[in-house]
Amino acid sequence: MKAGVRLWTLPALAIAALTLAPLAVVAASFLTPSGEWGHLSRYVLPEVTANTVWLVVVVGLATLVLGAVAGWLTAVCDYPGRRFFSWALLLPLAMPGYVIAFALSGFFAYGAPLPSVMRDIGLPLPDPSAGLAAACCLSLTLYPYVYLLARQAFRTQGIASLEVAQSLGLSRARGFRRVALPLARPWLAAGVALVCMDTMADFGTVKVFNFDTYTTAIYGAWFELFSLSAALQMSVLLMLLVVVALSLERWARGGARYATTGRTQGSNRIVLRGWHGIAATAFCVALFTFAFALPAGQLIVWGVSSLDGEFSARYLEYFRASLVLASLAAGIVTVLGLLLGYSERRAPGRVTAASARIATLGYALPGTVLAVAFFVVVAGLGHALTGVARWFSPGVTITLTGTLAVMLFAYAARFMAVAYGPLGSAFERITPRIDDAARGLGATGVRLLTRVHVPILRGGIATAALLVFVDVMKELPITLITRPFNWDTLSVRVFNMTVEGEWERAAIPAIAIVCAGLVPVLWLHRRTGDDAGGG
């Protein structure tokens, strides 16, 4: 391998270090137990472990059922409203769990119109426990992960596999259970794995309902017990749960390979008539109503009623802080993703391939874990730089904690996979002949990247930047834990108002976050929807 090519392994290693550094800090923390560990292991860990596992299991099962049924209905069947629901059922992706949580809580609050009407006519009011309420809200906001993958699986295999099952004498119902559903297992397992990791990483939703999980316990250990070491040590246990979830997902796939049988065409759809069509429409209406329409409607009502008294110049600061932070993170993460993809292309091999896998692991790590770990990493880096600076100027102190550096480092590790996905796919479309022709014209190294690849990759770059931008706008735990003093964003504003019970005052920033999230959801529908390729 040429020296110039070997040099391109260095950017890949440096980017992988963004994820390795916090992992090493978290792992090392377990070697020195904190003074609070005895109290935590006796009074806190049993409860938060049971709560976290229970929440993951319930949300995983609920999203599996909701996503698989919705995916089958929109991909294979035809019934009144199917075209609308095929994209409308994706809209909850734009609404963070903590927004759905406080919006639905307000809608079903004791003094709200619907509960008042239910009391007047003698209907029982729902009174779920905190855990069940959190599970319901997380299921409503996360089922689109399973729905999206299930729809793709059923579109490519559903109707054909069902026809084969019917030719063997099975009814449609038995064919779905015994043939179509098992064939979709890899897609369903991947979707449920994403749901489980997001459930373990959730902070805002469980905080709204005061349901203690590992994320709230880590936050409490740092900001209530003022014990950074205890927060790090609980992060180890949460990371172990993430590893277990990933291992179960691989086991669920079973290593099997599934070939596609072609796309489902509209003329081949199963037409649901009579009560079957009514039931399908009713299911989709109920799911869309509770997952998006009711929360969005409640936010709009609150936003209109509080607009005059709540909206002021300070909201421009929240918008500015959110836009600056999301833009910086989108630019940095996209550039790093571009370098990672180019390094893997220029220096293919085990080192760069392993670096790419490690660099994209951060998306599986909860934001609270990354926030706590990067605080330690950046604090150590500031201490080291201070030691070097004092060789030249005694008395100099370099402080990196409490700055945007911690946030941006954590965002880069958390969302590298989000940027690398579309960029990696875009790189695969650039054939080696294009590189050979560019080198023949004298474009090598960085010039090859900037003069040839970047213009070709414009679509992938824009997609990566947009997805990272929106994810940072919605991100709560990293922003809440690592933000500089007096640096409040829209998500932090929503959190502060909901913790204080000021739901109406949280509506305006929540609406802004949802509107930002709608952009990639609608783009995603254009890329994956029924009508993108017929049917």
Coordinates of C-alpha atoms in Angstrom, one line a residue, residues 70-295:
A70 CA -49.8 -1.0 9.7
G71 CA -47.1 -2.1 7.3
W72 CA -49.2 -5.0 6.0
L73 CA -52.3 -2.9 5.6
T74 CA -50.6 -0.1 3.6
A75 CA -48.2 -2.4 1.6
V76 CA -50.5 -5.3 0.6
C77 CA -54.1 -4.3 1.1
D78 CA -56.5 -1.8 -0.4
Y79 CA -59.2 -0.1 1.7
P80 CA -60.6 3.4 2.1
G81 CA -57.9 5.9 3.0
R82 CA -54.9 3.7 2.3
R83 CA -53.1 6.3 0.2
F84 CA -53.4 8.9 2.9
F85 CA -52.3 6.6 5.7
S86 CA -49.3 5.2 3.8
W87 CA -47.5 8.5 4.5
A88 CA -49.6 10.0 7.4
L89 CA -48.5 7.1 9.6
L90 CA -44.9 8.3 9.3
L91 CA -45.7 11.7 10.7
P92 CA -45.1 10.7 14.4
L93 CA -41.4 10.4 13.5
A94 CA -41.4 14.2 13.5
M95 CA -42.7 14.4 17.1
P96 CA -40.3 13.7 19.9
G97 CA -41.5 11.4 22.6
Y98 CA -41.4 14.1 25.3
V99 CA -43.7 16.3 23.1
I100 CA -46.3 13.5 22.6
A101 CA -46.1 12.8 26.4
F102 CA -47.0 16.3 27.6
A103 CA -49.4 17.0 24.8
L104 CA -51.5 13.8 25.5
S105 CA -51.2 14.4 29.2
G106 CA -52.8 17.8 28.7
F107 CA -55.5 16.4 26.4
F108 CA -56.5 13.8 29.0
A109 CA -56.0 16.1 32.0
Y110 CA -58.8 16.3 34.6
G111 CA -60.1 19.7 33.5
A112 CA -59.7 19.1 29.7
P113 CA -62.9 19.0 27.5
L114 CA -62.9 15.3 26.7
P115 CA -62.5 14.1 30.3
S116 CA -65.3 16.5 31.3
V117 CA -67.6 15.1 28.7
M118 CA -66.7 11.6 29.7
R119 CA -67.5 12.3 33.3
D120 CA -70.9 13.9 32.4
I121 CA -72.0 10.8 30.5
G122 CA -70.6 8.4 33.1
L123 CA -67.8 6.9 31.1
P124 CA -64.7 5.8 33.1
L125 CA -61.6 8.0 32.8
P126 CA -58.3 6.4 31.9
D127 CA -55.9 6.5 34.8
P128 CA -52.7 4.7 33.7
S129 CA -49.7 4.3 35.9
A130 CA -46.6 6.4 35.1
G131 CA -44.9 3.4 33.5
L132 CA -47.8 2.5 31.3
A133 CA -48.3 6.1 30.2
A134 CA -44.6 6.4 29.3
A135 CA -44.8 3.1 27.4
C136 CA -47.9 4.2 25.5
C137 CA -46.3 7.5 24.4
L138 CA -43.0 5.9 23.4
S139 CA -44.9 3.2 21.4
L140 CA -46.8 5.9 19.6
T141 CA -43.7 7.9 18.6
L142 CA -41.4 4.9 17.8
Y143 CA -43.7 2.5 15.9
P144 CA -42.9 4.2 12.6
Y145 CA -39.4 2.6 12.7
V146 CA -41.0 -0.9 12.6
Y147 CA -43.8 0.3 10.2
L148 CA -41.3 1.7 7.7
L149 CA -39.2 -1.5 7.5
A150 CA -42.3 -3.8 7.7
R151 CA -43.9 -1.9 4.8
Q152 CA -40.7 -2.4 2.7
A153 CA -40.6 -6.1 3.6
F154 CA -44.2 -6.7 2.7
R155 CA -44.0 -4.7 -0.5
T156 CA -41.1 -6.8 -1.8
Q157 CA -42.3 -10.2 -0.5
G158 CA -45.8 -9.9 0.9
I159 CA -48.3 -10.6 -1.9
A160 CA -46.1 -13.1 -3.7
S161 CA -45.5 -15.1 -0.6
L162 CA -49.2 -15.0 0.2
E163 CA -50.1 -16.3 -3.2
V164 CA -47.7 -19.2 -2.8
A165 CA -49.2 -20.0 0.6
Q166 CA -52.7 -20.0 -0.8
S167 CA -51.6 -22.3 -3.7
L168 CA -50.6 -24.7 -0.9
G169 CA -54.1 -24.6 0.6
L170 CA -53.5 -22.1 3.4
S171 CA -56.0 -19.3 4.0
R172 CA -55.0 -15.7 3.9
A173 CA -54.8 -15.4 7.6
R174 CA -52.7 -18.6 8.0
G175 CA -50.6 -17.6 5.1
F176 CA -49.8 -14.3 6.7
R177 CA -48.9 -15.9 10.0
R178 CA -46.9 -18.9 8.6
V179 CA -45.3 -17.4 5.5
A180 CA -45.4 -13.6 5.1
L181 CA -44.6 -12.8 8.7
P182 CA -41.6 -15.1 9.1
L183 CA -40.2 -13.8 5.8
A184 CA -40.3 -10.3 7.2
R185 CA -38.5 -11.3 10.4
P186 CA -35.2 -9.6 9.6
W187 CA -36.9 -6.3 8.9
L188 CA -39.1 -6.5 11.9
A189 CA -36.2 -7.4 14.1
A190 CA -34.1 -4.5 12.9
G191 CA -37.0 -2.1 13.5
V192 CA -37.7 -3.4 17.0
A193 CA -33.9 -3.2 17.8
L194 CA -34.0 0.5 16.9
V195 CA -37.1 1.0 19.0
C196 CA -35.4 -0.8 22.0
M197 CA -32.3 1.4 21.8
D198 CA -34.3 4.6 21.5
T199 CA -36.4 3.4 24.5
M200 CA -33.3 2.8 26.6
A201 CA -31.9 6.2 25.5
D202 CA -35.1 8.1 26.2
F203 CA -34.9 10.8 28.9
G204 CA -37.6 13.4 28.2
T205 CA -40.7 11.1 28.0
V206 CA -40.0 9.2 31.2
K207 CA -39.1 12.5 32.9
V208 CA -42.5 13.9 32.1
F209 CA -44.2 11.0 33.9
N210 CA -41.6 10.8 36.7
F211 CA -40.9 7.2 35.8
D212 CA -37.3 6.3 36.9
T213 CA -35.1 4.5 34.4
Y214 CA -31.4 4.5 33.9
T215 CA -31.3 7.8 32.0
T216 CA -33.1 9.7 34.8
A217 CA -30.9 7.9 37.4
I218 CA -27.7 9.0 35.5
Y219 CA -29.0 12.5 35.3
G220 CA -29.9 12.5 39.0
A221 CA -26.6 11.1 40.1
W222 CA -24.8 13.9 38.4
F223 CA -27.1 16.9 39.1
E224 CA -28.6 15.8 42.5
L225 CA -25.9 13.7 44.1
F226 CA -23.2 15.7 42.4
S227 CA -21.3 12.4 41.7
L228 CA -19.8 12.2 38.3
S229 CA -18.3 8.8 39.1
A230 CA -21.7 7.3 40.1
A231 CA -23.2 8.6 36.8
L232 CA -20.4 7.0 34.8
Q233 CA -20.8 3.7 36.6
M234 CA -24.5 3.5 36.0
S235 CA -23.7 4.3 32.4
V236 CA -21.8 1.0 32.2
L237 CA -24.9 -0.9 33.1
L238 CA -27.0 1.0 30.6
M239 CA -24.4 0.2 27.9
L240 CA -24.6 -3.5 28.8
L241 CA -28.3 -3.4 28.2
V242 CA -27.7 -1.8 24.8
V243 CA -25.2 -4.6 24.0
V244 CA -27.8 -7.2 25.0
A245 CA -30.4 -5.6 22.8
L246 CA -28.0 -5.6 19.8
S247 CA -27.1 -9.2 20.5
L248 CA -30.8 -10.2 20.6
E249 CA -31.5 -8.4 17.4
R250 CA -28.7 -10.4 15.6
W251 CA -30.0 -13.6 17.2
A252 CA -33.5 -12.8 16.0
R253 CA -32.2 -12.5 12.4
G254 CA -30.7 -15.9 12.8
G255 CA -28.1 -15.3 10.1
A256 CA -30.6 -16.2 7.4
R257 CA -30.8 -14.6 4.0
Y258 CA -34.1 -13.6 2.3
A259 CA -34.4 -13.0 -1.4
T260 CA -36.9 -10.5 -2.7
T261 CA -39.6 -11.5 -5.0
G262 CA -40.4 -8.2 -6.6
R263 CA -42.5 -5.2 -5.8
T264 CA -46.2 -5.2 -5.0
Q265 CA -48.3 -3.5 -7.6
G266 CA -51.5 -1.7 -6.9
S267 CA -53.5 -4.1 -9.2
N268 CA -52.4 -7.1 -7.0
R269 CA -53.5 -5.6 -3.7
I270 CA -56.0 -7.5 -1.5
V271 CA -59.1 -5.4 -1.6
L272 CA -60.7 -5.3 1.9
R273 CA -64.5 -4.9 1.6
G274 CA -67.3 -4.8 4.2
W275 CA -66.3 -4.9 7.8
H276 CA -62.7 -5.9 6.9
G277 CA -62.2 -2.6 5.2
I278 CA -64.0 -0.7 8.0
A279 CA -61.7 -2.4 10.6
A280 CA -58.6 -1.6 8.6
T281 CA -59.6 2.1 8.2
A282 CA -60.6 2.3 11.9
F283 CA -57.2 0.9 13.0
C284 CA -55.3 3.4 10.9
V285 CA -57.5 6.3 12.0
A286 CA -57.1 5.5 15.7
L287 CA -53.3 5.1 15.3
F288 CA -52.9 8.4 13.4
T289 CA -55.2 10.2 15.7
F290 CA -53.4 9.3 19.0
A291 CA -49.9 9.3 17.5
F292 CA -50.1 12.6 15.7
A293 CA -53.4 14.4 15.3
L294 CA -54.4 14.7 18.9
P295 CA -50.9 15.8 20.1

